[in-house]
């Protein structure tokens, strides 16, 4: 059973190899999107939307997006009481200074506001 | 320099860059020397996105924007000034009123919408007899309106006007 499981995992992970070949910076890009939204977390549809706005390309994964996001180191997911799935990020040594500021900054009232 | 004009001891470079090529262009420029660079962007999200991305992939970068508390802005500025953070990404509103002078390099990742902001931003570099550097990304889809004024500023401070800009500002 365990060998079946691990081979399933291998197949699943390898299905993202093509995505990472074509978008070598995608892990860092998604972590950056999550970090910018670390105060409240962010849903899949908003991640896709911000990815398009910030990189100019459509989000390259279409199925099993949660599985894909959870192959990215430091990414977290939680299910809210409302049933919404919210993604967030754990800071690394390199991004802790930004993470601290973002968590403690003024609460954002609305999305996509400027300055 | 002339009051209301841009100082001629600032070397001003304008690149034609479309929205989605800006990040790789910025990366290319910063790799030649990132220390003491302030990068102006339009939105808060872009400021944090770029700061995170660069911190992870290239060099310690911090950010300042309108959601930050005053104490956080001052801390970010201190980190930038003492060199802990090589690059500061800022929205222009947030950087007003902050004491940011003697910056080595100012980069307008997003062009300001008016020429006074341009002059003000590049005035943060090249102070006290030191020559400074200002690099701007001009997106033809976004920045046409400022082309004419930009040409005047460049000519007035003895800078070369790139051909793409001349063609745009002609009318």
Tab-separated table of N, CA, C and O in Angstrom, chain B residues 65-109:
chain	number	residue	atom	x	y	z
B	65	UNK	N	4.728	51.916	2.123
B	65	UNK	CA	3.510	52.363	1.433
B	65	UNK	C	2.480	52.845	2.433
B	65	UNK	O	2.715	52.829	3.649
B	66	UNK	N	1.340	53.254	1.928
B	66	UNK	CA	0.338	53.947	2.730
B	66	UNK	C	-0.328	53.140	3.836
B	66	UNK	O	-0.996	53.717	4.704
B	67	UNK	N	-0.182	51.824	3.848
B	67	UNK	CA	-0.759	51.042	4.956
B	67	UNK	C	0.192	50.946	6.142
B	67	UNK	O	-0.179	50.458	7.198
B	68	UNK	N	1.427	51.378	5.946
B	68	UNK	CA	2.424	51.248	7.020
B	68	UNK	C	2.234	52.331	8.068
B	68	UNK	O	1.932	53.479	7.739
B	69	UNK	N	2.440	51.956	9.309
B	69	UNK	CA	2.431	52.930	10.391
B	69	UNK	C	3.678	53.803	10.252
B	69	UNK	O	4.670	53.382	9.666
B	70	UNK	N	3.588	55.001	10.810
B	70	UNK	CA	4.727	55.919	10.721
B	70	UNK	C	6.004	55.258	11.244
B	70	UNK	O	7.068	55.377	10.655
B	71	UNK	N	5.884	54.538	12.370
B	71	UNK	CA	7.069	53.894	12.962
B	71	UNK	C	7.655	52.840	12.023
B	71	UNK	O	8.868	52.664	11.949
B	72	UNK	N	6.787	52.155	11.278
B	72	UNK	CA	7.265	51.148	10.324
B	72	UNK	C	7.981	51.801	9.148
B	72	UNK	O	8.974	51.286	8.643
B	73	UNK	N	7.450	52.942	8.706
B	73	UNK	CA	8.101	53.657	7.601
B	73	UNK	C	9.490	54.103	8.021
B	73	UNK	O	10.455	53.979	7.268
B	74	UNK	N	9.559	54.633	9.254
B	74	UNK	CA	10.854	55.120	9.731
B	74	UNK	C	11.848	53.978	9.886
B	74	UNK	O	13.027	54.115	9.570
B	75	UNK	N	11.358	52.826	10.366
B	75	UNK	CA	12.239	51.658	10.516
B	75	UNK	C	12.759	51.189	9.151
B	75	UNK	O	13.946	50.911	8.987
B	76	UNK	N	11.864	51.119	8.182
B	76	UNK	CA	12.257	50.679	6.841
B	76	UNK	C	13.314	51.628	6.270
B	76	UNK	O	14.290	51.198	5.651
B	77	UNK	N	13.105	52.913	6.515
B	77	UNK	CA	14.041	53.921	6.031
B	77	UNK	C	15.401	53.780	6.713
B	77	UNK	O	16.449	53.874	6.062
B	78	UNK	N	15.373	53.519	8.034
B	78	UNK	CA	16.641	53.294	8.760
B	78	UNK	C	17.381	52.083	8.196
B	78	UNK	O	18.581	52.128	7.966
B	79	UNK	N	16.641	50.988	7.974
B	79	UNK	CA	17.256	49.769	7.428
B	79	UNK	C	17.895	50.033	6.068
B	79	UNK	O	18.934	49.483	5.728
B	80	UNK	N	17.237	50.907	5.296
B	80	UNK	CA	17.748	51.259	3.965
B	80	UNK	C	19.001	52.132	4.095
B	80	UNK	O	20.005	51.879	3.456
B	81	UNK	N	18.921	53.121	4.976
B	81	UNK	CA	20.033	54.059	5.120
B	81	UNK	C	21.281	53.386	5.678
B	81	UNK	O	22.391	53.715	5.299
B	82	UNK	N	21.099	52.444	6.629
B	82	UNK	CA	22.292	51.827	7.215
B	82	UNK	C	22.767	50.601	6.423
B	82	UNK	O	23.701	49.921	6.827
B	83	UNK	N	22.092	50.326	5.303
B	83	UNK	CA	22.584	49.297	4.399
B	83	UNK	C	22.128	47.877	4.705
B	83	UNK	O	22.475	46.946	3.982
B	84	UNK	N	21.350	47.704	5.791
B	84	UNK	CA	20.788	46.374	6.063
B	84	UNK	C	19.928	45.934	4.885
B	84	UNK	O	19.913	44.762	4.503
B	85	UNK	N	19.207	46.901	4.331
B	85	UNK	CA	18.379	46.661	3.149
B	85	UNK	C	18.999	47.431	1.982
B	85	UNK	O	19.192	48.646	2.071
B	86	UNK	N	19.332	46.700	0.931
B	86	UNK	CA	19.989	47.356	-0.198
B	86	UNK	C	19.024	48.180	-1.032
B	86	UNK	O	19.382	49.185	-1.613
B	87	UNK	N	17.783	47.679	-1.118
B	87	UNK	CA	16.803	48.299	-2.002
B	87	UNK	C	15.561	48.663	-1.195
B	87	UNK	O	15.145	47.920	-0.310
B	88	UNK	N	14.987	49.840	-1.498
B	88	UNK	CA	13.731	50.270	-0.884
B	88	UNK	C	12.701	50.440	-1.996
B	88	UNK	O	12.941	51.171	-2.962
B	89	UNK	N	11.580	49.744	-1.867
B	89	UNK	CA	10.500	49.909	-2.849
B	89	UNK	C	9.429	50.775	-2.191
B	89	UNK	O	9.002	50.479	-1.064
B	90	UNK	N	9.024	51.840	-2.857
B	90	UNK	CA	8.099	52.788	-2.228
B	90	UNK	C	7.003	53.234	-3.184
B	90	UNK	O	7.241	53.378	-4.388
B	91	UNK	N	5.809	53.443	-2.632
B	91	UNK	CA	4.806	54.176	-3.403
B	91	UNK	C	5.092	55.652	-3.166
B	91	UNK	O	5.649	56.022	-2.128
B	92	UNK	N	4.716	56.503	-4.117
B	92	UNK	CA	5.183	57.891	-4.007
B	92	UNK	C	4.494	58.635	-2.874
B	92	UNK	O	5.110	59.462	-2.217
B	93	UNK	N	3.214	58.362	-2.634
B	93	UNK	CA	2.510	59.038	-1.545
B	93	UNK	C	3.207	58.768	-0.213
B	93	UNK	O	3.444	59.674	0.585
B	94	UNK	N	3.583	57.514	0.005
B	94	UNK	CA	4.184	57.133	1.276
B	94	UNK	C	5.550	57.760	1.482
B	94	UNK	O	5.980	57.964	2.606
B	95	UNK	N	6.239	58.068	0.373
B	95	UNK	CA	7.594	58.581	0.525
B	95	UNK	C	7.619	60.089	0.713
B	95	UNK	O	8.641	60.664	1.049
B	96	UNK	N	6.461	60.741	0.497
B	96	UNK	CA	6.421	62.189	0.721
B	96	UNK	C	6.608	62.481	2.201
B	96	UNK	O	6.049	61.807	3.045
B	97	UNK	N	7.381	63.490	2.473
B	97	UNK	CA	7.573	63.877	3.869
B	97	UNK	C	8.609	63.031	4.581
B	97	UNK	O	8.902	63.259	5.733
B	98	UNK	N	9.151	62.024	3.894
B	98	UNK	CA	10.214	61.243	4.514
B	98	UNK	C	11.560	61.795	4.077
B	98	UNK	O	11.718	62.234	2.946
B	99	UNK	N	12.496	61.753	4.992
B	99	UNK	CA	13.818	62.294	4.709
B	99	UNK	C	14.648	61.252	3.968
B	99	UNK	O	15.352	60.458	4.566
B	100	UNK	N	14.492	61.228	2.667
B	100	UNK	CA	15.262	60.288	1.851
B	100	UNK	C	16.117	61.104	0.893
B	100	UNK	O	15.628	61.600	-0.121
B	101	UNK	N	17.366	61.280	1.243
B	101	UNK	CA	18.261	62.070	0.386
B	101	UNK	C	19.502	61.256	0.082
B	101	UNK	O	19.757	60.240	0.695
B	102	UNK	N	20.284	61.779	-0.855
B	102	UNK	CA	21.562	61.138	-1.200
B	102	UNK	C	21.419	59.673	-1.581
B	102	UNK	O	22.222	58.828	-1.223
B	103	UNK	N	20.338	59.379	-2.269
B	103	UNK	CA	20.134	58.028	-2.767
B	103	UNK	C	21.041	57.842	-3.981
B	103	UNK	O	21.228	58.766	-4.767
B	104	UNK	N	21.635	56.659	-4.102
B	104	UNK	CA	22.557	56.436	-5.223
B	104	UNK	C	21.820	56.367	-6.551
B	104	UNK	O	22.276	56.842	-7.567
B	105	UNK	N	20.665	55.715	-6.507
B	105	UNK	CA	19.966	55.455	-7.757
B	105	UNK	C	18.453	55.492	-7.496
B	105	UNK	O	17.971	54.814	-6.594
B	106	UNK	N	17.749	56.301	-8.253
B	106	UNK	CA	16.284	56.323	-8.182
B	106	UNK	C	15.758	55.628	-9.430
B	106	UNK	O	16.175	55.948	-10.548
B	107	UNK	N	14.876	54.661	-9.237
B	107	UNK	CA	14.277	53.986	-10.392
B	107	UNK	C	12.767	54.210	-10.388
B	107	UNK	O	12.081	53.886	-9.416
B	108	UNK	N	12.262	54.792	-11.466
B	108	UNK	CA	10.816	54.920	-11.639
B	108	UNK	C	10.312	53.678	-12.366
B	108	UNK	O	10.266	53.639	-13.592
B	109	UNK	N	9.974	52.680	-11.588
B	109	UNK	CA	9.441	51.423	-12.133
B	109	UNK	C	8.103	51.722	-12.797
B	109	UNK	O	7.809	51.257	-13.891
